[in-house]
Amino acid sequence: MSPLVFVGIDVSQRRLDIAVRPSASYSITHDESAIATVVEQLHTLSPTLIVLAATGGMEIPLTSALATAGLPVVVVNPRQVRDFAKASGRLAKTDALDAQVLAQFAEVMRPHPRPLPDAETRALAALLTRRRQLVEMLTAEKNRLLSASLPIRKRVRAHIAWLERELTRTNTELSEAIRQSAVWREKDDLRQSVPGVGPVLTATLLASLPELGTLTHKQIAALVGVAPLNRDSGTLRGRRTVWGGRAQVRAVLYMGAIVAARFNPVIRAFYQRLQPAGKAKKVALTACMHKLLTILNAMLKHRTPWREVEAHHA
């Protein structure tokens, strides 16, 4: 029986640091030829699992190449790996050490490989990132306009106008990208049939939560980070809180829950039941996020239109 091989790869702009448990570690320049070399080398090892940490998109070319070659690769949240390193007593941090921690994380935690988003999904994710950047820049420029001196205001207003045009163009591209795909169009129509779910939320779910409709309601809630986590010790029963998960999805879902609490009959009734029960407003809205996500997950899993969901909850 051949030994199990676990690989951790730390990706930086100029270098790939690779750790192979139980023994080897090396580094290589990060470029196109290096990616092909790494794929070839790892293919000969027949690894059980390869783990990379998300690094703002730098890991995508290597991950794509590994997945295309049929190698079992997983991209994990870097905070999970850092917490794992601290729990293991590894407090020092370098790229080489990070690769070793990733390999150990692969061996101990065994995260399950997930299907790699296709090129269209990655393109949609890039558009969403650009939209978020434009919104942030618009907010910053509008804040600057309030305190800008008279000679500067004209230039700031011109930049705001340009950013608004770019935002409109980006929103149009997002809509077109969704409508060009038959599968996405079906999912988009199902999602947007739900009161409170608009184009930004549905695009975010498409790009950043492709697992929606394939997992149980508990799994999808934990993945997004809207499942209350226990904080108990002995006889102490701590306050349940939500944390971790996919912050970008959670932020957009929160805005959707605010709208749904006003205009979605199912979520509104749920929200109104929570308030007399003594739940704080933010806690009640978090519960609405959880419920809205659960409904969307079930709709996609069973291809159920909103009118049937509404009738079931009536």
mmCIF file of C-alpha atoms in Angstrom:
data_model
loop_
_atom_site.group_PDB
_atom_site.id
_atom_site.type_symbol
_atom_site.label_atom_id
_atom_site.label_comp_id
_atom_site.label_asym_id
_atom_site.label_seq_id
_atom_site.Cartn_x
_atom_site.Cartn_y
_atom_site.Cartn_z
ATOM 1 C CA MET A 1 0.000 0.000 0.000
ATOM 2 C CA SER A 2 1.509 3.351 -1.049
ATOM 3 C CA PRO A 3 1.863 6.025 1.671
ATOM 4 C CA LEU A 4 -0.526 8.971 1.771
ATOM 5 C CA VAL A 5 0.980 12.188 0.407
ATOM 6 C CA PHE A 6 -0.247 15.640 1.459
ATOM 7 C CA VAL A 7 0.908 18.846 -0.219
ATOM 8 C CA GLY A 8 0.731 22.458 0.899
ATOM 9 C CA ILE A 9 1.481 25.304 -1.509
ATOM 10 C CA ASP A 10 1.948 28.918 -0.423
ATOM 11 C CA VAL A 11 1.377 31.254 -3.374
ATOM 12 C CA SER A 12 2.973 34.689 -3.546
ATOM 13 C CA GLN A 13 3.423 37.024 -6.485
ATOM 14 C CA ARG A 14 6.981 35.897 -7.241
ATOM 15 C CA ARG A 15 7.332 32.461 -5.674
ATOM 16 C CA LEU A 16 5.610 29.169 -4.987
ATOM 17 C CA ASP A 17 6.641 27.469 -1.749
ATOM 18 C CA ILE A 18 5.756 23.767 -1.760
ATOM 19 C CA ALA A 19 5.763 21.363 1.183
ATOM 20 C CA VAL A 20 5.186 17.635 0.685
ATOM 21 C CA ARG A 21 4.453 15.595 3.776
ATOM 22 C CA PRO A 22 6.058 13.670 5.195
ATOM 23 C CA SER A 23 9.480 14.848 3.967
ATOM 24 C CA ALA A 24 10.174 17.269 1.111
ATOM 25 C CA SER A 25 9.905 21.045 0.698
ATOM 26 C CA TYR A 26 11.153 23.406 -2.008
ATOM 27 C CA SER A 27 10.385 26.712 -3.718
ATOM 28 C CA ILE A 28 10.116 27.748 -7.353
ATOM 29 C CA THR A 29 9.658 31.021 -9.241
ATOM 30 C CA HIS A 30 5.985 31.804 -9.838
ATOM 31 C CA ASP A 31 5.366 32.022 -13.579
ATOM 32 C CA GLU A 32 3.575 30.072 -16.307
ATOM 33 C CA SER A 33 6.384 27.566 -16.880
ATOM 34 C CA ALA A 34 6.674 26.983 -13.124
ATOM 35 C CA ILE A 35 2.988 26.140 -12.891
ATOM 36 C CA ALA A 36 3.389 23.481 -15.584
ATOM 37 C CA THR A 37 6.462 22.103 -13.771
ATOM 38 C CA VAL A 38 4.650 21.899 -10.429
ATOM 39 C CA VAL A 39 1.678 20.122 -11.994
ATOM 40 C CA GLU A 40 3.995 17.583 -13.642
ATOM 41 C CA GLN A 41 5.964 16.998 -10.435
ATOM 42 C CA LEU A 42 2.880 16.549 -8.288
ATOM 43 C CA HIS A 43 1.259 14.267 -10.832
ATOM 44 C CA THR A 44 4.089 11.778 -10.362
ATOM 45 C CA LEU A 45 3.548 11.822 -6.574
ATOM 46 C CA SER A 46 -0.177 10.963 -6.825
ATOM 47 C CA PRO A 47 -0.983 13.135 -3.783
ATOM 48 C CA THR A 48 -3.944 12.394 -1.548
ATOM 49 C CA LEU A 49 -4.714 16.082 -1.177
ATOM 50 C CA ILE A 50 -3.231 19.465 -2.160
ATOM 51 C CA VAL A 51 -4.160 22.540 -0.127
ATOM 52 C CA LEU A 52 -3.653 26.222 -1.003
ATOM 53 C CA ALA A 53 -4.815 29.298 0.890
ATOM 54 C CA ALA A 54 -6.870 31.960 -0.878
ATOM 55 C CA THR A 55 -4.603 34.899 -1.747
ATOM 56 C CA GLY A 56 -6.839 37.388 -3.501
ATOM 57 C CA GLY A 57 -6.854 35.546 -6.835
ATOM 58 C CA MET A 58 -3.125 34.824 -7.240
ATOM 59 C CA GLU A 59 -3.858 31.159 -6.548
ATOM 60 C CA ILE A 60 -6.408 30.794 -9.384
ATOM 61 C CA PRO A 61 -4.027 29.960 -12.302
ATOM 62 C CA LEU A 62 -2.224 27.264 -10.294
ATOM 63 C CA THR A 63 -5.476 25.898 -8.845
ATOM 64 C CA SER A 64 -7.004 25.756 -12.329
ATOM 65 C CA ALA A 65 -3.983 23.888 -13.699
ATOM 66 C CA LEU A 66 -3.999 21.387 -10.815
ATOM 67 C CA ALA A 67 -7.733 20.764 -11.081
ATOM 68 C CA THR A 68 -7.571 20.423 -14.879
ATOM 69 C CA ALA A 69 -4.849 17.791 -14.434
ATOM 70 C CA GLY A 70 -7.222 15.811 -12.210
ATOM 71 C CA LEU A 71 -5.322 16.448 -8.992
ATOM 72 C CA PRO A 72 -7.287 16.748 -5.709
ATOM 73 C CA VAL A 73 -6.877 20.422 -4.823
ATOM 74 C CA VAL A 74 -8.668 22.564 -2.239
ATOM 75 C CA VAL A 75 -8.427 26.319 -1.666
ATOM 76 C CA VAL A 76 -9.094 27.154 1.994
ATOM 77 C CA ASN A 77 -9.706 30.267 4.047
ATOM 78 C CA PRO A 78 -6.316 31.611 5.240
ATOM 79 C CA ARG A 79 -7.755 32.429 8.654
ATOM 80 C CA GLN A 80 -8.594 28.763 9.214
ATOM 81 C CA VAL A 81 -5.003 27.833 8.434
ATOM 82 C CA ARG A 82 -3.627 30.558 10.703
ATOM 83 C CA ASP A 83 -5.848 29.409 13.582
ATOM 84 C CA PHE A 84 -4.706 25.843 12.937
ATOM 85 C CA ALA A 85 -1.051 26.958 13.037
ATOM 86 C CA LYS A 86 -1.547 28.745 16.358
ATOM 87 C CA ALA A 87 -3.316 25.716 17.822
ATOM 88 C CA SER A 88 -0.379 23.577 16.672
ATOM 89 C CA GLY A 89 2.127 25.900 18.373
ATOM 90 C CA ARG A 90 3.515 27.304 15.104
ATOM 91 C CA LEU A 91 3.738 31.021 15.823
ATOM 92 C CA ALA A 92 6.506 31.970 13.368
ATOM 93 C CA LYS A 93 5.372 32.909 9.860
ATOM 94 C CA THR A 94 7.288 32.749 6.578
ATOM 95 C CA ASP A 95 6.199 31.569 3.143
ATOM 96 C CA ALA A 96 8.081 28.276 3.564
ATOM 97 C CA LEU A 97 6.578 27.707 7.020
ATOM 98 C CA ASP A 98 3.123 28.559 5.680
ATOM 99 C CA ALA A 99 3.505 25.839 3.045
ATOM 100 C CA GLN A 100 4.403 23.322 5.760
ATOM 101 C CA VAL A 101 1.374 24.371 7.811
ATOM 102 C CA LEU A 102 -0.849 23.969 4.735
ATOM 103 C CA ALA A 103 0.483 20.440 4.201
ATOM 104 C CA GLN A 104 -0.121 19.570 7.865
ATOM 105 C CA PHE A 105 -3.601 21.127 7.636
ATOM 106 C CA ALA A 106 -4.298 18.888 4.633
ATOM 107 C CA GLU A 107 -3.187 15.788 6.538
ATOM 108 C CA VAL A 108 -5.045 16.526 9.768
ATOM 109 C CA MET A 109 -8.210 18.332 8.645
ATOM 110 C CA ARG A 110 -8.732 16.602 5.253
ATOM 111 C CA PRO A 111 -10.946 19.305 3.651
ATOM 112 C CA HIS A 112 -13.055 17.922 0.819
ATOM 113 C CA PRO A 113 -12.117 19.019 -2.714
ATOM 114 C CA ARG A 114 -14.888 21.098 -4.310
ATOM 115 C CA PRO A 115 -15.601 21.583 -8.013
ATOM 116 C CA LEU A 116 -13.539 24.443 -9.424
ATOM 117 C CA PRO A 117 -15.636 27.356 -10.718
ATOM 118 C CA ASP A 118 -15.543 27.467 -14.499
ATOM 119 C CA ALA A 119 -14.182 30.363 -16.526
ATOM 120 C CA GLU A 120 -17.576 32.096 -16.722
ATOM 121 C CA THR A 121 -18.017 31.956 -12.948
ATOM 122 C CA ARG A 122 -14.522 33.352 -12.366
ATOM 123 C CA ALA A 123 -15.271 36.154 -14.832
ATOM 124 C CA LEU A 124 -18.466 36.923 -12.935
ATOM 125 C CA ALA A 125 -16.527 36.962 -9.653
ATOM 126 C CA ALA A 126 -14.086 39.457 -11.184
ATOM 127 C CA LEU A 127 -16.983 41.723 -12.219
ATOM 128 C CA LEU A 128 -18.417 41.551 -8.698
ATOM 129 C CA THR A 129 -15.053 42.482 -7.228
ATOM 130 C CA ARG A 130 -14.821 45.430 -9.609
ATOM 131 C CA ARG A 131 -18.334 46.544 -8.672
ATOM 132 C CA ARG A 132 -17.460 46.450 -4.975
ATOM 133 C CA GLN A 133 -14.326 48.512 -5.644
ATOM 134 C CA LEU A 134 -16.336 51.113 -7.573
ATOM 135 C CA VAL A 135 -18.902 51.397 -4.780
ATOM 136 C CA GLU A 136 -16.126 51.869 -2.214
ATOM 137 C CA MET A 137 -14.415 54.528 -4.352
ATOM 138 C CA LEU A 138 -17.735 56.334 -4.902
ATOM 139 C CA THR A 139 -18.398 56.421 -1.172
ATOM 140 C CA ALA A 140 -14.904 57.761 -0.482
ATOM 141 C CA GLU A 141 -15.149 60.482 -3.143
ATOM 142 C CA LYS A 142 -18.600 61.607 -1.962
ATOM 143 C CA ASN A 143 -17.224 61.892 1.555
ATOM 144 C CA ARG A 144 -14.260 63.928 0.272
ATOM 145 C CA LEU A 145 -16.609 66.253 -1.597
ATOM 146 C CA LEU A 146 -18.110 67.412 1.716
ATOM 147 C CA SER A 147 -14.796 68.849 2.919
ATOM 148 C CA ALA A 148 -13.050 69.625 -0.352
ATOM 149 C CA SER A 149 -11.967 73.183 -1.085
ATOM 150 C CA LEU A 150 -13.657 75.022 -3.960
ATOM 151 C CA PRO A 151 -10.811 74.497 -6.523
ATOM 152 C CA ILE A 152 -10.901 70.733 -5.867
ATOM 153 C CA ARG A 153 -14.667 70.169 -5.869
ATOM 154 C CA LYS A 154 -14.996 70.351 -9.652
ATOM 155 C CA ARG A 155 -12.441 67.548 -10.130
ATOM 156 C CA VAL A 156 -13.990 65.427 -7.400
ATOM 157 C CA ARG A 157 -17.446 65.824 -9.005
ATOM 158 C CA ALA A 158 -15.991 64.824 -12.383
ATOM 159 C CA HIS A 159 -14.465 61.709 -10.841
ATOM 160 C CA ILE A 160 -17.773 60.846 -9.129
ATOM 161 C CA ALA A 161 -19.580 61.150 -12.473
ATOM 162 C CA TRP A 162 -17.008 58.850 -14.102
ATOM 163 C CA LEU A 163 -17.298 56.302 -11.284
ATOM 164 C CA GLU A 164 -21.091 56.338 -11.562
ATOM 165 C CA ARG A 165 -20.867 55.645 -15.304
ATOM 166 C CA GLU A 166 -18.428 52.790 -14.628
ATOM 167 C CA LEU A 167 -20.748 51.376 -11.982
ATOM 168 C CA THR A 168 -23.692 51.479 -14.389
ATOM 169 C CA ARG A 169 -21.595 49.754 -17.061
ATOM 170 C CA THR A 170 -20.442 47.095 -14.609
ATOM 171 C CA ASN A 171 -24.019 46.429 -13.452
ATOM 172 C CA THR A 172 -25.040 45.980 -17.101
ATOM 173 C CA GLU A 173 -22.150 43.562 -17.714
ATOM 174 C CA LEU A 174 -23.154 41.555 -14.629
ATOM 175 C CA SER A 175 -26.713 41.275 -15.882
ATOM 176 C CA GLU A 176 -25.580 40.279 -19.383
ATOM 177 C CA ALA A 177 -23.143 37.682 -18.045
ATOM 178 C CA ILE A 178 -25.949 36.015 -16.124
ATOM 179 C CA ARG A 179 -28.388 36.142 -18.999
ATOM 180 C CA GLN A 180 -25.924 34.586 -21.455
ATOM 181 C CA SER A 181 -25.962 31.286 -19.568
ATOM 182 C CA ALA A 182 -29.056 29.075 -19.664
ATOM 183 C CA VAL A 183 -28.222 27.517 -16.301
ATOM 184 C CA TRP A 184 -27.479 30.855 -14.674
ATOM 185 C CA ARG A 185 -30.660 32.315 -16.190
ATOM 186 C CA GLU A 186 -32.741 29.577 -14.586
ATOM 187 C CA LYS A 187 -31.037 30.068 -11.210
ATOM 188 C CA ASP A 188 -31.269 33.840 -11.538
ATOM 189 C CA ASP A 189 -34.992 33.711 -12.313
ATOM 190 C CA LEU A 190 -35.633 31.383 -9.381
ATOM 191 C CA ARG A 191 -33.695 33.605 -6.973
ATOM 192 C CA GLN A 192 -35.127 36.917 -8.149
ATOM 193 C CA SER A 193 -38.666 35.562 -7.889
ATOM 194 C CA VAL A 194 -38.147 35.842 -4.109
ATOM 195 C CA PRO A 195 -39.148 39.264 -2.714
ATOM 196 C CA GLY A 196 -36.022 40.841 -1.241
ATOM 197 C CA VAL A 197 -33.617 39.180 -3.676
ATOM 198 C CA GLY A 198 -32.288 41.592 -6.291
ATOM 199 C CA PRO A 199 -29.664 41.415 -9.055
ATOM 200 C CA VAL A 200 -26.674 42.176 -6.798
ATOM 201 C CA LEU A 201 -27.537 39.422 -4.297
ATOM 202 C CA THR A 202 -28.264 36.848 -6.999
ATOM 203 C CA ALA A 203 -25.027 37.688 -8.866
ATOM 204 C CA THR A 204 -23.066 37.409 -5.617
ATOM 205 C CA LEU A 205 -24.611 34.021 -4.865
ATOM 206 C CA LEU A 206 -23.833 32.785 -8.375
ATOM 207 C CA ALA A 207 -20.187 33.797 -8.237
ATOM 208 C CA SER A 208 -19.300 33.397 -4.566
ATOM 209 C CA LEU A 209 -21.615 30.617 -3.410
ATOM 210 C CA PRO A 210 -21.770 28.012 -6.219
ATOM 211 C CA GLU A 211 -22.567 25.337 -3.592
ATOM 212 C CA LEU A 212 -26.059 26.837 -3.084
ATOM 213 C CA GLY A 213 -28.630 24.157 -3.878
ATOM 214 C CA THR A 214 -26.182 21.260 -3.466
ATOM 215 C CA LEU A 215 -25.773 21.179 0.340
ATOM 216 C CA THR A 216 -28.091 20.728 3.317
ATOM 217 C CA HIS A 217 -29.498 23.824 5.003
ATOM 218 C CA LYS A 218 -27.122 23.357 7.941
ATOM 219 C CA GLN A 219 -24.077 22.982 5.687
ATOM 220 C CA ILE A 220 -24.903 26.045 3.576
ATOM 221 C CA ALA A 221 -25.571 28.156 6.684
ATOM 222 C CA ALA A 222 -22.215 27.154 8.166
ATOM 223 C CA LEU A 223 -20.457 27.827 4.849
ATOM 224 C CA VAL A 224 -21.796 31.383 4.664
ATOM 225 C CA GLY A 225 -21.378 31.996 8.384
ATOM 226 C CA VAL A 226 -24.990 32.529 9.494
ATOM 227 C CA ALA A 227 -25.275 29.419 11.679
ATOM 228 C CA PRO A 228 -25.218 30.313 15.421
ATOM 229 C CA LEU A 229 -22.179 28.743 17.085
ATOM 230 C CA ASN A 230 -22.191 27.516 20.689
ATOM 231 C CA ARG A 231 -19.924 29.124 23.275
ATOM 232 C CA ASP A 232 -20.426 26.746 26.207
ATOM 233 C CA SER A 233 -18.017 25.520 28.870
ATOM 234 C CA GLY A 234 -19.069 23.261 31.718
ATOM 235 C CA THR A 235 -22.288 24.660 33.166
ATOM 236 C CA LEU A 236 -21.770 28.024 31.464
ATOM 237 C CA ARG A 237 -24.066 28.654 28.516
ATOM 238 C CA GLY A 238 -22.580 31.462 26.477
ATOM 239 C CA ARG A 239 -24.279 33.673 23.942
ATOM 240 C CA ARG A 240 -24.626 32.087 20.491
ATOM 241 C CA THR A 241 -22.875 34.088 17.793
ATOM 242 C CA VAL A 242 -22.256 33.860 14.047
ATOM 243 C CA TRP A 243 -18.791 34.377 12.583
ATOM 244 C CA GLY A 244 -16.430 33.068 9.902
ATOM 245 C CA GLY A 245 -17.763 31.950 6.551
ATOM 246 C CA ARG A 246 -17.904 34.067 3.405
ATOM 247 C CA ALA A 247 -18.046 37.683 4.524
ATOM 248 C CA GLN A 248 -18.831 39.074 1.066
ATOM 249 C CA VAL A 249 -21.879 36.814 0.688
ATOM 250 C CA ARG A 250 -22.988 37.553 4.241
ATOM 251 C CA ALA A 251 -22.766 41.336 3.736
ATOM 252 C CA VAL A 252 -24.963 41.261 0.619
ATOM 253 C CA LEU A 253 -27.345 38.720 2.208
ATOM 254 C CA TYR A 254 -27.786 41.083 5.179
ATOM 255 C CA MET A 255 -29.014 43.854 2.874
ATOM 256 C CA GLY A 256 -31.358 41.362 1.195
ATOM 257 C CA ALA A 257 -32.746 40.340 4.595
ATOM 258 C CA ILE A 258 -33.464 44.004 5.473
ATOM 259 C CA VAL A 259 -35.527 44.362 2.287
ATOM 260 C CA ALA A 260 -37.178 40.958 2.753
ATOM 261 C CA ALA A 261 -38.178 41.819 6.339
ATOM 262 C CA ARG A 262 -40.316 44.613 4.847
ATOM 263 C CA PHE A 263 -41.580 43.208 1.549
ATOM 264 C CA ASN A 264 -41.321 39.396 1.672
ATOM 265 C CA PRO A 265 -44.457 38.009 3.375
ATOM 266 C CA VAL A 266 -42.709 34.902 4.733
ATOM 267 C CA ILE A 267 -39.625 36.704 6.068
ATOM 268 C CA ARG A 268 -41.722 39.632 7.337
ATOM 269 C CA ALA A 269 -43.980 37.319 9.361
ATOM 270 C CA PHE A 270 -40.912 35.525 10.731
ATOM 271 C CA TYR A 271 -39.250 38.840 11.668
ATOM 272 C CA GLN A 272 -42.415 40.109 13.368
ATOM 273 C CA ARG A 273 -42.639 36.936 15.470
ATOM 274 C CA LEU A 274 -39.053 37.361 16.673
ATOM 275 C CA GLN A 275 -39.370 40.960 17.888
ATOM 276 C CA PRO A 276 -42.130 40.367 20.496
ATOM 277 C CA ALA A 277 -40.075 37.364 21.684
ATOM 278 C CA GLY A 278 -37.417 39.826 22.891
ATOM 279 C CA LYS A 279 -34.857 39.363 20.110
ATOM 280 C CA ALA A 280 -32.626 42.339 19.388
ATOM 281 C CA LYS A 281 -33.127 43.862 15.926
ATOM 282 C CA LYS A 282 -29.748 42.715 14.609
ATOM 283 C CA VAL A 283 -30.241 39.196 16.014
ATOM 284 C CA ALA A 284 -33.663 39.029 14.361
ATOM 285 C CA LEU A 285 -32.202 40.183 11.035
ATOM 286 C CA THR A 286 -29.458 37.552 11.276
ATOM 287 C CA ALA A 287 -32.165 34.932 11.801
ATOM 288 C CA CYS A 288 -33.914 36.316 8.707
ATOM 289 C CA MET A 289 -30.652 35.958 6.754
ATOM 290 C CA HIS A 290 -30.499 32.316 7.835
ATOM 291 C CA LYS A 291 -34.118 31.701 6.826
ATOM 292 C CA LEU A 292 -33.764 33.503 3.486
ATOM 293 C CA LEU A 293 -30.637 31.466 2.686
ATOM 294 C CA THR A 294 -32.414 28.239 3.669
ATOM 295 C CA ILE A 295 -35.339 29.082 1.379
ATOM 296 C CA LEU A 296 -33.033 29.895 -1.553
ATOM 297 C CA ASN A 297 -31.062 26.687 -0.994
ATOM 298 C CA ALA A 298 -34.245 24.572 -1.035
ATOM 299 C CA MET A 299 -35.635 26.377 -4.095
ATOM 300 C CA LEU A 300 -32.496 25.680 -6.127
ATOM 301 C CA LYS A 301 -32.150 22.110 -4.893
ATOM 302 C CA HIS A 302 -35.740 21.193 -5.828
ATOM 303 C CA ARG A 303 -36.261 23.763 -8.647
ATOM 304 C CA THR A 304 -39.209 25.142 -6.668
ATOM 305 C CA PRO A 305 -40.661 28.516 -7.741
ATOM 306 C CA TRP A 306 -41.363 31.151 -5.085
ATOM 307 C CA ARG A 307 -45.157 30.937 -5.348
ATOM 308 C CA GLU A 308 -45.040 27.321 -4.110
ATOM 309 C CA VAL A 309 -42.724 28.252 -1.239
ATOM 310 C CA GLU A 310 -45.055 31.099 -0.258
ATOM 311 C CA ALA A 311 -48.085 28.797 -0.362
ATOM 312 C CA HIS A 312 -46.291 26.261 1.833
ATOM 313 C CA HIS A 313 -45.561 28.920 4.497
ATOM 314 C CA ALA A 314 -48.993 30.548 4.288
#
